[in-house]
mmCIF file of C-alpha atoms in Angstrom:
data_model
loop_
_atom_site.group_PDB
_atom_site.id
_atom_site.type_symbol
_atom_site.label_atom_id
_atom_site.label_comp_id
_atom_site.label_asym_id
_atom_site.label_seq_id
_atom_site.Cartn_x
_atom_site.Cartn_y
_atom_site.Cartn_z
ATOM 1 C CA UNK A 90 8.647 24.312 -14.622
ATOM 2 C CA UNK A 91 7.175 21.521 -12.497
ATOM 3 C CA UNK A 92 4.090 19.571 -13.461
ATOM 4 C CA UNK A 93 1.872 19.935 -10.379
ATOM 5 C CA UNK A 94 -1.312 17.838 -10.392
ATOM 6 C CA UNK A 95 -4.487 18.224 -8.366
ATOM 7 C CA UNK A 96 -5.740 14.981 -6.813
ATOM 8 C CA UNK A 97 -8.456 14.448 -9.482
ATOM 9 C CA UNK A 98 -5.910 15.100 -12.259
ATOM 10 C CA UNK A 99 -3.406 12.740 -10.633
ATOM 11 C CA UNK A 100 -6.045 10.010 -10.309
ATOM 12 C CA UNK A 101 -7.108 10.351 -13.952
ATOM 13 C CA UNK A 102 -3.580 10.273 -15.332
ATOM 14 C CA UNK A 103 -2.275 7.464 -13.105
ATOM 15 C CA UNK A 104 -5.366 5.275 -13.574
ATOM 16 C CA UNK A 105 -5.206 5.585 -17.349
ATOM 17 C CA UNK A 106 -1.501 4.722 -17.372
ATOM 18 C CA UNK A 107 -1.978 1.787 -14.998
ATOM 19 C CA UNK A 108 -4.941 0.421 -16.977
ATOM 20 C CA UNK A 109 -2.765 0.360 -20.098
ATOM 21 C CA UNK A 110 -0.343 -2.116 -18.503
ATOM 22 C CA UNK A 111 -0.461 -5.724 -19.644
ATOM 23 C CA UNK A 112 -0.933 -8.564 -17.157
ATOM 24 C CA UNK A 113 2.662 -9.601 -17.888
ATOM 25 C CA UNK A 114 3.933 -6.116 -17.008
ATOM 26 C CA UNK A 115 1.916 -6.063 -13.786
ATOM 27 C CA UNK A 116 3.309 -9.468 -12.824
ATOM 28 C CA UNK A 117 6.915 -8.537 -13.643
ATOM 29 C CA UNK A 118 6.734 -5.194 -11.820
ATOM 30 C CA UNK A 119 5.121 -6.817 -8.781
ATOM 31 C CA UNK A 120 7.840 -9.485 -8.501
ATOM 32 C CA UNK A 121 10.557 -6.841 -8.811
ATOM 33 C CA UNK A 122 8.957 -4.545 -6.201
ATOM 34 C CA UNK A 123 8.431 -7.254 -3.600
ATOM 35 C CA UNK A 124 11.844 -8.828 -4.244
ATOM 36 C CA UNK A 125 13.317 -5.455 -3.239
ATOM 37 C CA UNK A 126 11.145 -5.199 -0.146
ATOM 38 C CA UNK A 127 11.938 -8.729 1.040
ATOM 39 C CA UNK A 128 15.655 -7.835 1.105
ATOM 40 C CA UNK A 129 15.123 -4.773 3.323
ATOM 41 C CA UNK A 130 15.574 -4.793 7.083
ATOM 42 C CA UNK A 131 12.088 -3.252 7.412
ATOM 43 C CA UNK A 132 10.655 -6.535 6.124
ATOM 44 C CA UNK A 133 13.132 -8.881 7.810
ATOM 45 C CA UNK A 134 12.612 -7.245 11.228
ATOM 46 C CA UNK A 135 8.838 -6.917 11.162
ATOM 47 C CA UNK A 136 6.538 -9.354 12.949
ATOM 48 C CA UNK A 137 3.222 -8.064 11.627
ATOM 49 C CA UNK A 138 2.195 -7.208 8.059
ATOM 50 C CA UNK A 139 -0.894 -5.270 7.045
ATOM 51 C CA UNK A 140 -1.385 -5.937 3.331
ATOM 52 C CA UNK A 141 -4.106 -5.434 0.722
ATOM 53 C CA UNK A 142 -5.696 -7.596 -1.956
ATOM 54 C CA UNK A 143 -4.977 -6.038 -5.339
ATOM 55 C CA UNK A 144 -7.486 -5.174 -8.062
ATOM 56 C CA UNK A 145 -7.555 -3.195 -11.329
ATOM 57 C CA UNK A 146 -3.888 -3.745 -12.233
ATOM 58 C CA UNK A 147 -2.537 -2.585 -8.874
ATOM 59 C CA UNK A 148 0.776 -4.080 -7.810
ATOM 60 C CA UNK A 149 -0.105 -7.749 -7.252
ATOM 61 C CA UNK A 150 0.142 -8.845 -3.617
ATOM 62 C CA UNK A 151 -0.881 -12.533 -3.568
ATOM 63 C CA UNK A 152 2.659 -13.891 -3.952
ATOM 64 C CA UNK A 153 4.008 -11.492 -1.335
ATOM 65 C CA UNK A 154 1.245 -12.360 1.134
ATOM 66 C CA UNK A 155 2.026 -16.056 0.701
ATOM 67 C CA UNK A 156 5.730 -15.346 1.326
ATOM 68 C CA UNK A 157 4.842 -13.466 4.529
ATOM 69 C CA UNK A 158 2.746 -16.393 5.746
ATOM 70 C CA UNK A 159 5.531 -18.835 4.860
ATOM 71 C CA UNK A 160 8.025 -16.650 6.754
ATOM 72 C CA UNK A 161 5.897 -16.845 9.899
ATOM 73 C CA UNK A 162 4.699 -13.229 9.856
ATOM 74 C CA UNK A 163 1.273 -12.354 11.227
ATOM 75 C CA UNK A 164 -0.731 -11.106 8.226
ATOM 76 C CA UNK A 165 -3.928 -9.068 8.163
ATOM 77 C CA UNK A 166 -5.976 -7.566 5.324
ATOM 78 C CA UNK A 167 -8.630 -4.845 5.370
ATOM 79 C CA UNK A 168 -12.380 -5.259 5.466
ATOM 80 C CA UNK A 169 -14.768 -2.317 5.122
ATOM 81 C CA UNK A 170 -18.017 -2.346 7.106
ATOM 82 C CA UNK A 171 -21.387 -1.161 5.814
ATOM 83 C CA UNK A 172 -20.773 1.996 7.866
ATOM 84 C CA UNK A 173 -17.633 2.678 5.818
ATOM 85 C CA UNK A 174 -15.103 1.829 8.527
ATOM 86 C CA UNK A 175 -11.970 -0.054 7.497
ATOM 87 C CA UNK A 176 -10.334 -2.470 9.900
ATOM 88 C CA UNK A 177 -7.831 -5.291 9.464
ATOM 89 C CA UNK A 178 -8.453 -8.990 10.086
ATOM 90 C CA UNK A 179 -5.820 -11.669 10.460
ATOM 91 C CA UNK A 180 -5.592 -14.441 7.874
ATOM 92 C CA UNK A 181 -3.637 -17.696 7.808
ATOM 93 C CA UNK A 182 -4.296 -18.626 4.173
ATOM 94 C CA UNK A 183 -5.300 -16.824 0.974
ATOM 95 C CA UNK A 184 -8.398 -19.050 0.759
ATOM 96 C CA UNK A 185 -9.853 -17.016 3.661
ATOM 97 C CA UNK A 186 -10.571 -14.104 1.283
ATOM 98 C CA UNK A 187 -13.834 -13.461 -0.541
ATOM 99 C CA UNK A 188 -15.219 -10.599 -2.652
ATOM 100 C CA UNK A 189 -16.483 -7.815 -0.394
ATOM 101 C CA UNK A 190 -16.899 -4.054 -0.663
ATOM 102 C CA UNK A 191 -16.318 -2.738 -4.184
ATOM 103 C CA UNK A 192 -15.641 -6.335 -5.341
ATOM 104 C CA UNK A 193 -12.263 -6.354 -3.570
ATOM 105 C CA UNK A 194 -11.159 -9.529 -1.791
ATOM 106 C CA UNK A 195 -11.524 -9.252 1.992
ATOM 107 C CA UNK A 196 -11.096 -11.626 4.951
ATOM 108 C CA UNK A 197 -14.266 -13.676 5.391
ATOM 109 C CA UNK A 198 -14.094 -13.890 9.165
ATOM 110 C CA UNK A 199 -11.059 -13.964 11.322
ATOM 111 C CA UNK A 200 -10.026 -12.030 14.357
ATOM 112 C CA UNK A 201 -9.800 -8.245 14.250
ATOM 113 C CA UNK A 202 -6.124 -7.376 14.127
ATOM 114 C CA UNK A 203 -4.833 -4.796 16.580
ATOM 115 C CA UNK A 204 -1.300 -3.677 15.676
ATOM 116 C CA UNK A 205 0.908 -3.606 18.753
ATOM 117 C CA UNK A 206 3.140 -0.543 19.238
ATOM 118 C CA UNK A 207 5.901 -2.781 20.618
ATOM 119 C CA UNK A 208 5.702 -5.314 17.763
ATOM 120 C CA UNK A 209 7.187 -3.932 14.556
ATOM 121 C CA UNK A 210 4.277 -3.568 12.114
ATOM 122 C CA UNK A 211 4.723 -2.946 8.405
ATOM 123 C CA UNK A 212 1.820 -1.817 6.211
ATOM 124 C CA UNK A 213 1.723 -2.222 2.441
ATOM 125 C CA UNK A 214 -0.188 0.773 1.103
ATOM 126 C CA UNK A 215 -2.049 0.749 -2.200
ATOM 127 C CA UNK A 216 -2.720 3.976 -4.037
ATOM 128 C CA UNK A 217 -3.666 5.445 -7.374
ATOM 129 C CA UNK A 218 -0.945 8.079 -7.768
ATOM 130 C CA UNK A 219 2.244 9.117 -5.999
ATOM 131 C CA UNK A 220 4.833 11.841 -6.457
ATOM 132 C CA UNK A 221 8.571 12.365 -5.976
ATOM 133 C CA UNK A 222 7.887 13.767 -2.475
ATOM 134 C CA UNK A 223 6.297 10.439 -1.420
ATOM 135 C CA UNK A 224 2.816 11.955 -1.402
ATOM 136 C CA UNK A 225 0.043 9.429 -1.952
ATOM 137 C CA UNK A 226 -3.364 9.790 -3.582
ATOM 138 C CA UNK A 227 -5.821 6.974 -2.916
ATOM 139 C CA UNK A 228 -9.264 6.366 -4.332
ATOM 140 C CA UNK A 229 -10.825 9.229 -2.387
ATOM 141 C CA UNK A 230 -12.427 7.410 0.544
ATOM 142 C CA UNK A 231 -9.770 8.380 3.098
ATOM 143 C CA UNK A 232 -9.787 4.883 4.636
ATOM 144 C CA UNK A 233 -6.029 4.577 5.091
ATOM 145 C CA UNK A 234 -5.568 8.177 6.292
ATOM 146 C CA UNK A 235 -8.187 7.608 9.009
ATOM 147 C CA UNK A 236 -6.794 4.206 9.988
ATOM 148 C CA UNK A 237 -3.213 5.457 10.315
ATOM 149 C CA UNK A 238 -3.975 8.776 12.020
ATOM 150 C CA UNK A 239 -3.543 7.399 15.561
ATOM 151 C CA UNK A 240 -0.992 4.675 14.746
ATOM 152 C CA UNK A 241 2.285 6.493 14.045
ATOM 153 C CA UNK A 242 4.327 3.416 14.961
ATOM 154 C CA UNK A 243 3.219 1.544 11.815
ATOM 155 C CA UNK A 244 5.939 1.661 9.142
ATOM 156 C CA UNK A 245 4.191 2.315 5.818
ATOM 157 C CA UNK A 246 5.460 1.075 2.474
ATOM 158 C CA UNK A 247 3.639 2.190 -0.660
ATOM 159 C CA UNK A 248 4.028 0.067 -3.777
ATOM 160 C CA UNK A 249 3.214 1.261 -7.274
ATOM 161 C CA UNK A 250 4.148 0.931 -10.909
ATOM 162 C CA UNK A 251 6.645 3.559 -12.062
ATOM 163 C CA UNK A 252 3.997 5.001 -14.404
ATOM 164 C CA UNK A 253 1.890 5.944 -11.346
ATOM 165 C CA UNK A 254 4.686 8.217 -10.104
ATOM 166 C CA UNK A 255 4.078 11.868 -11.032
ATOM 167 C CA UNK A 256 6.314 14.888 -10.517
ATOM 168 C CA UNK A 257 4.247 16.616 -7.822
ATOM 169 C CA UNK A 258 0.718 16.330 -6.427
ATOM 170 C CA UNK A 259 -1.143 18.952 -4.395
ATOM 171 C CA UNK A 260 -2.002 17.287 -1.107
ATOM 172 C CA UNK A 261 -3.806 18.303 2.059
ATOM 173 C CA UNK A 262 -2.630 18.415 5.653
ATOM 174 C CA UNK A 263 -4.564 15.271 6.655
ATOM 175 C CA UNK A 264 -3.031 13.160 3.848
ATOM 176 C CA UNK A 265 -0.583 10.589 5.189
ATOM 177 C CA UNK A 266 2.569 9.968 3.173
ATOM 178 C CA UNK A 267 4.261 6.550 3.242
ATOM 179 C CA UNK A 268 7.631 6.145 4.942
ATOM 180 C CA UNK A 269 8.882 4.328 1.869
ATOM 181 C CA UNK A 270 7.802 4.127 -1.775
ATOM 182 C CA UNK A 271 8.893 1.284 -4.069
ATOM 183 C CA UNK A 272 8.420 0.993 -7.828
ATOM 184 C CA UNK A 273 10.039 -1.465 -10.189
ATOM 185 C CA UNK A 274 12.693 1.197 -10.937
ATOM 186 C CA UNK A 275 13.378 2.987 -7.657
ATOM 187 C CA UNK A 276 13.023 3.162 -3.891
ATOM 188 C CA UNK A 277 12.240 6.479 -2.209
ATOM 189 C CA UNK A 278 12.257 7.200 1.528
ATOM 190 C CA UNK A 279 9.966 10.014 2.709
ATOM 191 C CA UNK A 280 12.753 11.981 4.373
ATOM 192 C CA UNK A 281 14.961 11.792 1.271
ATOM 193 C CA UNK A 282 12.365 12.216 -1.486
ATOM 194 C CA UNK A 283 13.242 14.915 -4.002
#
């Protein structure tokens, strides 16, 4: 019989497991995950990267962001307004980030980034919990679901520690699943998830 989790259950279980990881484990998993991604044609062929600044033992993104900048990719990170709207702003250096909403690093200024449908854009999606069907559970604000709703051309890659991957999560129709999910142990594509 399958273990099927509600979103609150999935968040509780995955957060507890993630919080138990050591800094060394987070660092090792993060290197492994992004080493895999950097070898994929989805990364090599993209021109634009929408990334996130990690917190609370999420997969660490600083090294990957620096690699993207070094590789000449256009890089943007999210900033949330007082009205609760998330948008992405281009950065050219990690020093352009400062603590913003919820204490998460955000671009200080910069130009609002508008992903172009004709320029291959790759988004790195954070999340709290995921399942074997590539369903994603975030923190509950719906920021990424709203942002992606009218941008189907963005190729989404979720990254998580293997311990955040659950058997099955009950999701809703408006929840957006990533095209690709990478952990330190496996890579799952949405159309081939089992």
